[in-house]
């Protein structure tokens, strides 16, 4: 069975500092991996995806993610956090079309 | 361009009533998905359409839940005889045919069952 784990309910970081939001996954076969962001009372916005190729994936708003097959991880990163990055972040995996989401991590960036 | 549109944004119903939630996908997107997001949780898959064909309904929690997409565009999720545990945000997403393309989400319908 496919599953996604986001071990941190909340990540706190100061503006201008680097941020990491962790994600590990379990799936048979080659996974398609995604990160989405959700703002209050809104749907999910696509940030980036890993399908194949380079392990470092670049996405929207300066975010990137590193795919590590041996550790089955897909951590979201950003070199310099902004207060406006504060939101709920979801990691998701798919190999059949439907998305399997983690529980979400709230990112709080403080000025 | 227009994104995925869902209506109503908010719906309050009494226990036992039937409700219908509408999704207008991005024009040209053949794949359409419904997800249920409980408070403080990640979205959970309900059902999937490719054009008008419902290819996967494994996530529908009971036979009270029914979805359709008769002309391969607009979709309706119907819940009969609603119960309090049906209270959640219902998200619709659409995507290109290819499996590795990202899904684009609407803002959801927040359903509250009293």
Coordinates of N, CA and C in Angstrom, one line a residue:
Chain A
X1 N 0.8 -1.2 0.0 CA 0.0 0.0 0.0 C 0.9 1.2 0.0
X2 N 0.4 2.3 -0.7 CA 1.1 3.5 -0.7 C 0.9 4.3 0.5
X3 N 1.9 5.0 1.0 CA 1.7 5.9 2.1 C 2.7 7.0 2.1
X4 N 2.4 8.1 2.8 CA 3.3 9.3 2.9 C 3.3 9.7 4.3
X5 N 4.5 10.0 4.8 CA 4.6 10.5 6.2 C 5.3 11.8 6.2
X6 N 4.7 12.8 6.9 CA 5.3 14.1 7.2 C 5.5 14.1 8.7
X7 N 6.7 13.9 9.2 CA 6.9 13.7 10.6 C 6.7 14.9 11.5
X8 N 6.7 16.1 10.9 CA 6.6 17.3 11.7 C 5.2 18.0 11.5
X9 N 4.5 18.2 12.6 CA 3.2 18.9 12.4 C 3.4 20.3 12.1
X10 N 4.5 20.9 12.6 CA 4.8 22.3 12.4 C 6.3 22.5 12.3
X11 N 6.7 23.5 11.5 CA 8.0 23.9 11.3 C 8.1 25.4 11.5
X12 N 8.9 25.9 12.4 CA 9.1 27.3 12.6 C 10.5 27.7 12.2
X13 N 10.5 28.8 11.4 CA 11.8 29.3 10.9 C 11.7 30.9 10.9
X14 N 12.8 31.5 11.0 CA 12.9 32.9 10.9 C 13.1 33.4 9.5
X15 N 12.4 34.5 9.2 CA 12.5 35.0 7.8 C 14.0 35.2 7.4
X16 N 14.3 34.7 6.2 CA 15.7 34.8 5.7 C 16.5 33.6 5.9
X17 N 16.0 32.7 6.8 CA 16.7 31.5 7.0 C 16.3 30.4 6.1
X18 N 17.1 29.4 5.9 CA 16.7 28.3 5.0 C 15.6 27.4 5.8
X19 N 14.8 26.8 5.0 CA 13.7 25.9 5.6 C 13.8 24.6 4.9
X20 N 13.4 23.6 5.7 CA 13.2 22.2 5.2 C 11.9 21.7 5.8
X21 N 11.1 21.1 4.9 CA 9.9 20.4 5.4 C 10.0 18.9 4.9
X22 N 10.0 18.0 5.8 CA 10.3 16.6 5.6 C 9.2 15.8 5.1
X23 N 9.5 14.8 4.2 CA 8.5 13.9 3.7 C 9.2 12.5 3.4
X24 N 8.6 11.5 3.8 CA 9.1 10.1 3.4 C 7.9 9.4 2.8
X25 N 8.2 8.4 2.0 CA 7.1 7.8 1.3 C 7.3 6.2 1.2
X26 N 6.2 5.5 0.9 CA 6.3 4.1 0.7 C 5.4 3.8 -0.5
X27 N 6.0 3.3 -1.5 CA 5.2 3.0 -2.7 C 5.9 1.9 -3.5
X28 N 5.1 1.0 -4.2 CA 5.7 0.0 -5.0 C 6.0 0.6 -6.4
X29 N 7.1 0.2 -7.0 CA 7.4 0.8 -8.3 C 8.0 2.1 -8.2
X30 N 8.0 2.8 -9.4 CA 8.6 4.1 -9.4 C 7.6 5.2 -9.1
X31 N 7.9 6.0 -8.1 CA 6.8 6.9 -7.6 C 6.9 8.2 -8.4
X32 N 5.7 8.9 -8.5 CA 5.6 10.2 -8.9 C 5.4 11.0 -7.6
X33 N 6.2 12.0 -7.3 CA 6.1 12.7 -6.0 C 5.8 14.2 -6.2
X34 N 5.0 14.7 -5.4 CA 4.5 16.1 -5.5 C 4.5 16.8 -4.2
X35 N 4.7 18.2 -4.3 CA 4.4 19.0 -3.1 C 3.4 20.0 -3.5
X36 N 2.4 20.2 -2.6 CA 1.4 21.2 -2.7 C 1.4 22.1 -1.5
X37 N 0.9 23.3 -1.7 CA 0.7 24.3 -0.6 C -0.8 24.7 -0.5
X38 N -1.2 24.8 0.8 CA -2.6 25.2 1.0 C -2.7 26.4 1.9
X39 N -3.3 27.5 1.4 CA -3.6 28.7 2.2 C -5.0 28.5 2.8
X40 N -5.3 29.3 3.9 CA -6.6 29.1 4.6 C -7.8 29.3 3.6
X41 N -8.7 28.4 3.7 CA -9.9 28.4 3.0 C -9.7 28.4 1.5
X42 N -8.6 27.8 1.1 CA -8.3 27.7 -0.4 C -8.0 26.2 -0.7
X43 N -8.0 25.9 -2.0 CA -7.6 24.6 -2.4 C -6.1 24.5 -2.4
X44 N -5.6 23.4 -2.9 CA -4.1 23.1 -3.0 C -3.5 23.7 -4.2
X45 N -2.4 24.3 -4.0 CA -1.6 24.8 -5.2 C -0.4 24.0 -5.4
X46 N -0.2 23.6 -6.6 CA 1.0 22.8 -7.0 C 2.3 23.6 -6.9
X47 N 3.3 23.0 -6.3 CA 4.6 23.6 -6.2 C 5.6 23.0 -7.1
X48 N 5.7 21.6 -7.0 CA 6.7 21.0 -7.8 C 6.4 19.5 -7.8
X49 N 7.1 18.8 -8.8 CA 7.0 17.3 -8.9 C 8.3 16.7 -9.3
X50 N 8.4 15.4 -8.9 CA 9.5 14.6 -9.3 C 8.9 13.4 -10.1
X51 N 9.4 13.2 -11.3 CA 9.0 12.1 -12.1 C 10.2 11.2 -12.3
X52 N 11.2 11.7 -12.9 CA 12.4 11.0 -13.1 C 13.5 12.0 -13.4
X53 N 14.8 11.5 -13.4 CA 15.9 12.4 -13.8 C 16.6 13.0 -12.6
X54 N 16.9 14.2 -12.6 CA 17.7 14.9 -11.6 C 17.0 14.8 -10.2
X55 N 17.8 14.5 -9.2 CA 17.3 14.3 -7.9 C 16.8 15.6 -7.2
X56 N 17.4 16.7 -7.7 CA 17.0 18.0 -7.2 C 16.0 18.7 -8.2
X57 N 14.8 18.9 -7.7 CA 13.7 19.4 -8.5 C 13.4 20.9 -8.1
X58 N 13.4 21.8 -9.0 CA 13.0 23.2 -8.8 C 11.6 23.4 -9.1
X59 N 10.9 24.3 -8.3 CA 9.5 24.5 -8.5 C 9.2 26.0 -8.4
X60 N 7.9 26.3 -8.0 CA 7.4 27.6 -7.9 C 7.9 28.3 -6.7
X61 N 8.0 29.7 -6.8 CA 8.2 30.5 -5.6 C 9.6 30.3 -4.9
X62 N 10.5 29.7 -5.7 CA 11.9 29.5 -5.1 C 12.0 28.2 -4.3
X63 N 11.0 27.4 -4.3 CA 11.0 26.1 -3.6 C 11.8 25.1 -4.5
X64 N 12.4 24.1 -3.8 CA 13.0 23.0 -4.5 C 12.8 21.8 -3.6
X65 N 13.0 20.6 -4.1 CA 12.9 19.4 -3.3 C 13.9 18.4 -3.8
X66 N 14.4 17.6 -2.8 CA 15.5 16.6 -3.1 C 14.9 15.2 -3.0
X67 N 15.0 14.5 -4.1 CA 14.6 13.1 -4.1 C 15.7 12.2 -3.7
X68 N 15.5 11.3 -2.7 CA 16.5 10.4 -2.2 C 15.9 9.0 -2.2
X69 N 16.3 8.2 -3.2 CA 15.6 6.9 -3.4 C 16.0 5.9 -2.3
X70 N 17.2 6.0 -1.8 CA 17.7 5.0 -0.8 C 17.0 5.3 0.6
X71 N 16.7 6.6 0.8 CA 16.0 6.9 2.1 C 14.5 7.1 1.9
X72 N 14.1 6.9 0.7 CA 12.6 7.1 0.3 C 12.1 8.4 0.9
X73 N 12.9 9.5 0.6 CA 12.5 10.8 1.1 C 12.4 11.8 -0.1
X74 N 11.6 12.8 0.2 CA 11.4 13.9 -0.8 C 11.2 15.2 0.0
X75 N 12.2 15.7 0.6 CA 12.1 16.9 1.4 C 12.0 18.2 0.6
X76 N 11.2 19.1 1.1 CA 11.0 20.4 0.5 C 11.9 21.4 1.1
X77 N 12.5 22.2 0.3 CA 13.5 23.2 0.8 C 13.4 24.5 0.1
X78 N 13.9 25.5 0.8 CA 14.0 26.9 0.3 C 15.1 27.6 0.9
X79 N 16.0 28.2 0.2 CA 17.2 28.8 0.7 C 17.0 29.9 1.7
X80 N 15.9 30.7 1.4 CA 15.6 31.9 2.2 C 14.1 32.1 2.4
X81 N 13.6 31.8 3.6 CA 12.2 31.8 3.8 C 11.6 33.2 3.9
X82 N 10.4 33.4 3.4 CA 9.6 34.6 3.5 C 8.4 34.4 4.4
X83 N 8.0 35.5 5.0 CA 6.8 35.5 5.9 C 5.6 35.0 5.1
X84 N 5.5 35.3 3.8 CA 4.4 34.9 3.0 C 4.4 33.4 2.6
X85 N 5.5 32.7 3.0 CA 5.6 31.3 2.8 C 4.8 30.5 3.9
X86 N 4.4 31.2 4.9 CA 3.6 30.6 6.0 C 2.3 30.0 5.5
X87 N 2.1 28.7 5.6 CA 1.0 28.0 5.0 C 1.1 26.5 5.4
X88 N 0.2 25.7 4.9 CA 0.1 24.3 5.2 C 0.7 23.6 3.9
X89 N 1.6 22.7 4.1 CA 2.3 22.1 3.0 C 2.0 20.6 3.0
X90 N 1.7 20.0 1.9 CA 1.4 18.6 1.7 C 2.3 18.0 0.7
X91 N 2.9 16.8 1.1 CA 3.6 15.9 0.2 C 2.6 14.9 -0.3
X92 N 2.8 14.5 -1.5 CA 1.9 13.4 -2.1 C 2.6 12.5 -3.0
X93 N 2.1 11.3 -3.1 CA 2.7 10.3 -4.0 C 1.6 9.7 -4.9
X94 N 2.0 9.3 -6.1 CA 1.1 8.7 -7.0 C 1.8 7.7 -7.9
X95 N 1.2 6.5 -8.1 CA 1.7 5.7 -9.2 C 0.5 5.1 -9.9
X96 N -0.7 5.5 -9.6 CA -1.9 5.1 -10.3 C -2.8 6.2 -10.7
X97 N -2.3 7.4 -10.6 CA -3.1 8.6 -10.9 C -3.6 9.3 -9.7
X98 N -4.3 8.6 -8.8 CA -4.8 9.3 -7.6 C -3.6 9.7 -6.7
X99 N -3.8 10.8 -6.0 CA -2.8 11.2 -5.1 C -3.0 10.7 -3.7
X100 N -2.0 10.2 -3.0 CA -2.0 9.9 -1.6 C -1.2 10.9 -0.9
X101 N -1.9 11.6 0.1 CA -1.3 12.8 0.7 C -0.8 12.4 2.1
X102 N 0.3 13.1 2.6 CA 0.6 13.1 4.0 C -0.3 13.9 4.8
X103 N -0.1 14.0 6.1 CA -1.0 14.7 7.0 C -0.8 16.2 6.9
X104 N 0.3 16.7 6.3 CA 0.5 18.1 6.2 C 1.4 18.6 7.3
X105 N 2.2 19.6 7.0 CA 3.1 20.3 7.9 C 2.8 21.8 7.8
X106 N 2.5 22.4 8.9 CA 2.3 23.9 9.0 C 3.7 24.6 9.1
X107 N 3.9 25.4 8.1 CA 5.2 26.2 8.1 C 4.8 27.6 8.7
X108 N 5.6 28.0 9.7 CA 5.4 29.3 10.3 C 6.7 30.1 10.1
X109 N 6.7 31.1 9.3 CA 7.9 32.0 9.1 C 7.7 33.3 9.9
X110 N 8.6 33.5 10.8 CA 8.5 34.7 11.7 C 9.4 35.8 11.2
X111 N 8.9 37.1 11.3 CA 9.7 38.2 10.8 C 11.0 38.4 11.7
Chain B
X1 N -6.2 32.3 -17.1 CA -7.2 31.4 -17.5 C -8.0 30.9 -16.4
X2 N -9.2 30.3 -16.6 CA -10.0 29.9 -15.5 C -9.5 28.6 -14.9
X3 N -9.6 28.5 -13.6 CA -9.1 27.3 -12.9 C -10.3 26.4 -12.7
X4 N -10.1 25.5 -11.7 CA -11.2 24.6 -11.3 C -12.2 25.4 -10.5
X5 N -13.4 25.3 -10.8 CA -14.5 26.0 -10.0 C -15.4 25.1 -9.3
X6 N -15.6 25.3 -8.0 CA -16.5 24.5 -7.3 C -17.6 25.3 -6.6
X7 N -18.8 24.7 -6.6 CA -19.9 25.4 -6.0 C -20.8 24.4 -5.3
X8 N -21.5 24.9 -4.2 CA -21.3 26.1 -3.5 C -20.0 26.1 -2.8
X9 N -19.5 27.2 -2.3 CA -18.3 27.2 -1.4 C -18.6 26.7 -0.1
X10 N -19.8 27.0 0.4 CA -20.2 26.5 1.8 C -21.6 26.0 1.7
X11 N -21.8 24.9 2.4 CA -23.1 24.2 2.4 C -23.4 23.7 3.8
X12 N -24.5 24.1 4.3 CA -25.0 23.6 5.6 C -26.2 22.8 5.4
X13 N -26.3 21.7 5.9 CA -27.4 20.8 5.7 C -27.8 20.1 7.1
X14 N -29.0 19.7 7.2 CA -29.4 19.0 8.4 C -29.2 17.5 8.1
X15 N -28.9 16.8 9.2 CA -28.6 15.4 9.1 C -29.8 14.7 8.4
X16 N -29.5 13.9 7.4 CA -30.6 13.2 6.7 C -30.9 13.8 5.4
X17 N -30.5 15.0 5.1 CA -30.8 15.7 3.9 C -29.8 15.2 2.8
X18 N -30.2 15.3 1.6 CA -29.3 15.0 0.4 C -28.6 16.3 0.0
X19 N -27.4 16.2 -0.4 CA -26.7 17.4 -0.9 C -26.0 17.1 -2.3
X20 N -25.8 18.1 -3.1 CA -25.1 17.9 -4.4 C -24.0 19.0 -4.5
X21 N -22.8 18.6 -4.8 CA -21.7 19.5 -4.9 C -21.2 19.5 -6.4
X22 N -20.9 20.7 -6.9 CA -20.6 20.8 -8.3 C -19.1 21.1 -8.5
X23 N -18.6 20.6 -9.6 CA -17.2 20.9 -10.0 C -17.1 21.2 -11.5
X24 N -16.6 22.3 -11.8 CA -16.3 22.7 -13.2 C -14.8 22.6 -13.4
X25 N -14.3 21.6 -14.2 CA -12.8 21.4 -14.3 C -12.3 22.4 -15.3
X26 N -10.9 22.5 -15.4 CA -10.3 23.3 -16.4 C -10.6 22.7 -17.8
X27 N -11.0 23.6 -18.7 CA -11.4 23.2 -20.0 C -10.3 22.3 -20.7
X28 N -10.8 21.2 -21.2 CA -9.8 20.3 -21.9 C -9.2 19.2 -21.0
X29 N -9.4 19.4 -19.7 CA -8.8 18.3 -18.8 C -9.7 17.1 -18.8
X30 N -9.2 16.0 -19.2 CA -10.0 14.8 -19.3 C -10.1 14.0 -17.9
X31 N -9.1 14.3 -17.0 CA -9.1 13.6 -15.7 C -9.7 14.5 -14.7
X32 N -10.6 13.9 -13.8 CA -11.2 14.6 -12.8 C -11.2 13.8 -11.5
X33 N -10.9 14.4 -10.4 CA -10.8 13.7 -9.1 C -11.6 14.4 -8.1
X34 N -12.1 13.6 -7.1 CA -12.7 14.2 -5.9 C -12.0 13.7 -4.7
X35 N -11.7 14.6 -3.8 CA -11.1 14.2 -2.5 C -11.9 14.8 -1.4
X36 N -11.8 14.2 -0.2 CA -12.4 14.6 1.0 C -11.3 15.0 2.0
X37 N -11.4 16.2 2.5 CA -10.4 16.7 3.5 C -11.1 17.0 4.8
X38 N -10.9 16.1 5.8 CA -11.4 16.4 7.2 C -10.5 17.4 7.8
X39 N -11.0 18.1 8.9 CA -10.3 19.2 9.5 C -9.0 18.7 10.1
X40 N -7.9 19.4 9.7 CA -6.6 19.1 10.2 C -6.0 17.8 9.6
X41 N -6.5 17.4 8.5 CA -6.0 16.2 7.8 C -5.6 16.5 6.4
X42 N -4.9 15.6 5.8 CA -4.6 15.7 4.3 C -5.8 15.2 3.5
X43 N -6.0 15.6 2.3 CA -7.1 15.1 1.5 C -7.0 13.6 1.3
X44 N -8.2 13.0 1.2 CA -8.2 11.6 0.9 C -9.1 11.4 -0.4
X45 N -8.5 10.5 -1.2 CA -9.1 10.2 -2.5 C -10.5 9.6 -2.4
X46 N -11.5 10.1 -3.2 CA -12.8 9.5 -3.2 C -13.0 8.8 -4.5
X47 N -12.9 9.5 -5.7 CA -13.2 8.9 -7.0 C -12.5 9.6 -8.1
X48 N -12.4 8.9 -9.3 CA -11.7 9.4 -10.4 C -12.5 9.1 -11.7
X49 N -12.5 10.2 -12.5 CA -13.1 10.0 -13.9 C -12.1 10.3 -15.0
X50 N -12.2 9.6 -16.0 CA -11.5 9.9 -17.3 C -12.6 10.1 -18.3
X51 N -12.7 11.4 -18.7 CA -13.9 11.8 -19.5 C -15.1 11.5 -18.7
X52 N -16.1 10.7 -19.3 CA -17.3 10.4 -18.6 C -17.3 9.1 -17.8
X53 N -16.2 8.4 -18.0 CA -16.1 7.1 -17.3 C -15.5 7.2 -15.9
X54 N -16.2 6.6 -15.0 CA -15.7 6.6 -13.6 C -14.8 5.3 -13.5
X55 N -13.5 5.6 -13.5 CA -12.6 4.5 -13.5 C -12.2 3.9 -12.1
X56 N -12.4 4.7 -11.1 CA -12.0 4.3 -9.7 C -13.0 5.0 -8.8
X57 N -13.7 4.2 -8.0 CA -14.5 4.8 -7.0 C -14.2 4.1 -5.6
X58 N -13.0 3.6 -5.5 CA -12.6 2.8 -4.3 C -12.6 3.7 -3.1
X59 N -12.5 5.0 -3.2 CA -12.5 5.8 -2.0 C -13.8 6.3 -1.4
X60 N -14.9 6.0 -2.2 CA -16.2 6.5 -1.7 C -16.5 5.7 -0.4
X61 N -16.8 6.4 0.7 CA -16.9 5.8 2.0 C -18.1 4.9 2.2
X62 N -19.2 5.2 1.4 CA -20.4 4.3 1.6 C -21.2 4.5 0.3
X63 N -22.3 3.7 0.2 CA -23.2 3.8 -0.9 C -24.0 5.0 -0.9
X64 N -23.9 5.8 0.2 CA -24.6 7.1 0.2 C -23.9 8.1 -0.7
X65 N -22.7 7.9 -1.1 CA -21.9 8.8 -1.9 C -22.0 8.3 -3.4
X66 N -22.3 9.3 -4.2 CA -22.4 9.0 -5.7 C -21.8 10.1 -6.5
X67 N -21.1 9.8 -7.5 CA -20.5 10.9 -8.3 C -20.8 10.6 -9.8
X68 N -21.0 11.7 -10.6 CA -21.2 11.5 -12.0 C -20.5 12.6 -12.8
X69 N -20.3 12.3 -14.1 CA -19.7 13.3 -15.0 C -20.3 12.9 -16.4
X70 N -21.5 13.1 -16.6 CA -22.2 12.6 -17.7 C -21.7 13.0 -19.1
X71 N -21.2 14.2 -19.2 CA -20.8 14.7 -20.5 C -19.2 14.9 -20.6
X72 N -18.6 14.3 -19.6 CA -17.1 14.4 -19.6 C -16.6 15.8 -19.2
X73 N -17.4 16.6 -18.6 CA -16.9 17.9 -18.2 C -17.3 18.2 -16.8
X74 N -18.4 18.8 -16.5 CA -18.9 19.1 -15.2 C -19.1 17.8 -14.4
X75 N -18.8 17.8 -13.1 CA -19.0 16.7 -12.3 C -19.8 17.1 -11.1
X76 N -20.7 16.1 -10.6 CA -21.4 16.4 -9.4 C -21.2 15.2 -8.4
X77 N -20.9 15.6 -7.2 CA -20.8 14.6 -6.1 C -22.0 14.8 -5.2
X78 N -22.7 13.7 -5.1 CA -24.0 13.7 -4.4 C -23.8 12.8 -3.1
X79 N -24.3 13.3 -2.0 CA -24.3 12.6 -0.8 C -25.8 12.5 -0.3
X80 N -26.2 11.3 -0.1 CA -27.6 11.0 0.3 C -27.7 10.8 1.8
X81 N -28.8 11.2 2.4 CA -29.0 10.9 3.8 C -27.8 11.3 4.6
X82 N -27.4 12.6 4.5 CA -26.1 13.0 5.2 C -26.1 12.7 6.7
X83 N -24.8 12.4 7.1 CA -24.6 12.2 8.5 C -23.5 13.2 9.0
X84 N -23.4 13.3 10.3 CA -22.4 14.3 10.8 C -21.0 14.0 10.4
X85 N -20.7 12.8 10.3 CA -19.3 12.4 9.9 C -19.0 12.8 8.4
X86 N -20.0 13.2 7.7 CA -19.8 13.7 6.3 C -19.2 15.1 6.3
X87 N -19.3 15.8 7.4 CA -18.8 17.2 7.5 C -17.3 17.2 7.1
X88 N -16.9 18.0 6.1 CA -15.5 18.0 5.6 C -15.5 19.0 4.5
X89 N -14.3 19.3 4.0 CA -14.1 20.0 2.7 C -14.0 19.0 1.6
X90 N -14.8 19.2 0.6 CA -14.7 18.3 -0.6 C -14.0 19.1 -1.7
X91 N -12.9 18.5 -2.1 CA -12.0 19.1 -3.1 C -12.2 18.4 -4.5
X92 N -12.2 19.2 -5.5 CA -12.2 18.6 -6.9 C -10.9 19.0 -7.5
X93 N -10.3 18.2 -8.3 CA -9.1 18.5 -9.1 C -9.2 17.9 -10.5
X94 N -8.6 18.6 -11.4 CA -8.5 18.1 -12.8 C -7.1 18.1 -13.3
X95 N -6.9 17.3 -14.3 CA -5.5 17.3 -14.9 C -5.6 16.8 -16.3
X96 N -4.5 17.0 -17.0 CA -4.3 16.5 -18.3 C -4.4 15.0 -18.3
X97 N -4.5 14.3 -19.4 CA -4.6 12.9 -19.5 C -3.4 12.1 -18.9
X98 N -2.3 12.7 -19.1 CA -1.0 12.0 -18.8 C -0.9 11.9 -17.2
X99 N -0.5 10.7 -16.8 CA -0.6 10.3 -15.4 C 0.4 11.1 -14.5
X100 N 1.5 11.6 -15.1 CA 2.4 12.3 -14.3 C 2.2 13.8 -14.3
X101 N 1.1 14.3 -14.8 CA 0.9 15.7 -14.8 C 0.2 16.1 -13.5
X102 N 0.5 17.3 -13.0 CA 0.0 17.8 -11.7 C -1.5 18.0 -11.8
X103 N -2.2 17.7 -10.7 CA -3.6 18.0 -10.6 C -3.8 19.4 -10.1
X104 N -4.8 20.1 -10.7 CA -5.1 21.5 -10.3 C -6.4 21.4 -9.5
X105 N -6.4 22.0 -8.3 CA -7.5 21.9 -7.4 C -8.4 23.2 -7.4
X106 N -9.6 23.0 -7.1 CA -10.5 24.0 -6.8 C -10.4 24.4 -5.4
X107 N -11.2 25.5 -5.0 CA -11.1 25.9 -3.6 C -11.9 25.1 -2.6
X108 N -12.7 24.2 -3.1 CA -13.4 23.2 -2.3 C -14.8 23.7 -1.9
X109 N -15.6 22.8 -1.4 CA -16.9 23.0 -0.8 C -16.8 22.6 0.6
X110 N -17.0 23.5 1.6 CA -17.0 23.2 3.0 C -18.4 22.7 3.4
X111 N -18.6 21.5 3.7 CA -19.9 20.9 4.0 C -20.0 20.7 5.5
X112 N -21.1 21.3 6.1 CA -21.3 21.2 7.5 C -22.7 20.5 7.7
X113 N -22.7 19.4 8.4 CA -23.9 18.7 8.7 C -24.3 18.9 10.2
X114 N -25.5 19.5 10.4 CA -26.0 19.8 11.7 C -26.8 18.7 12.3

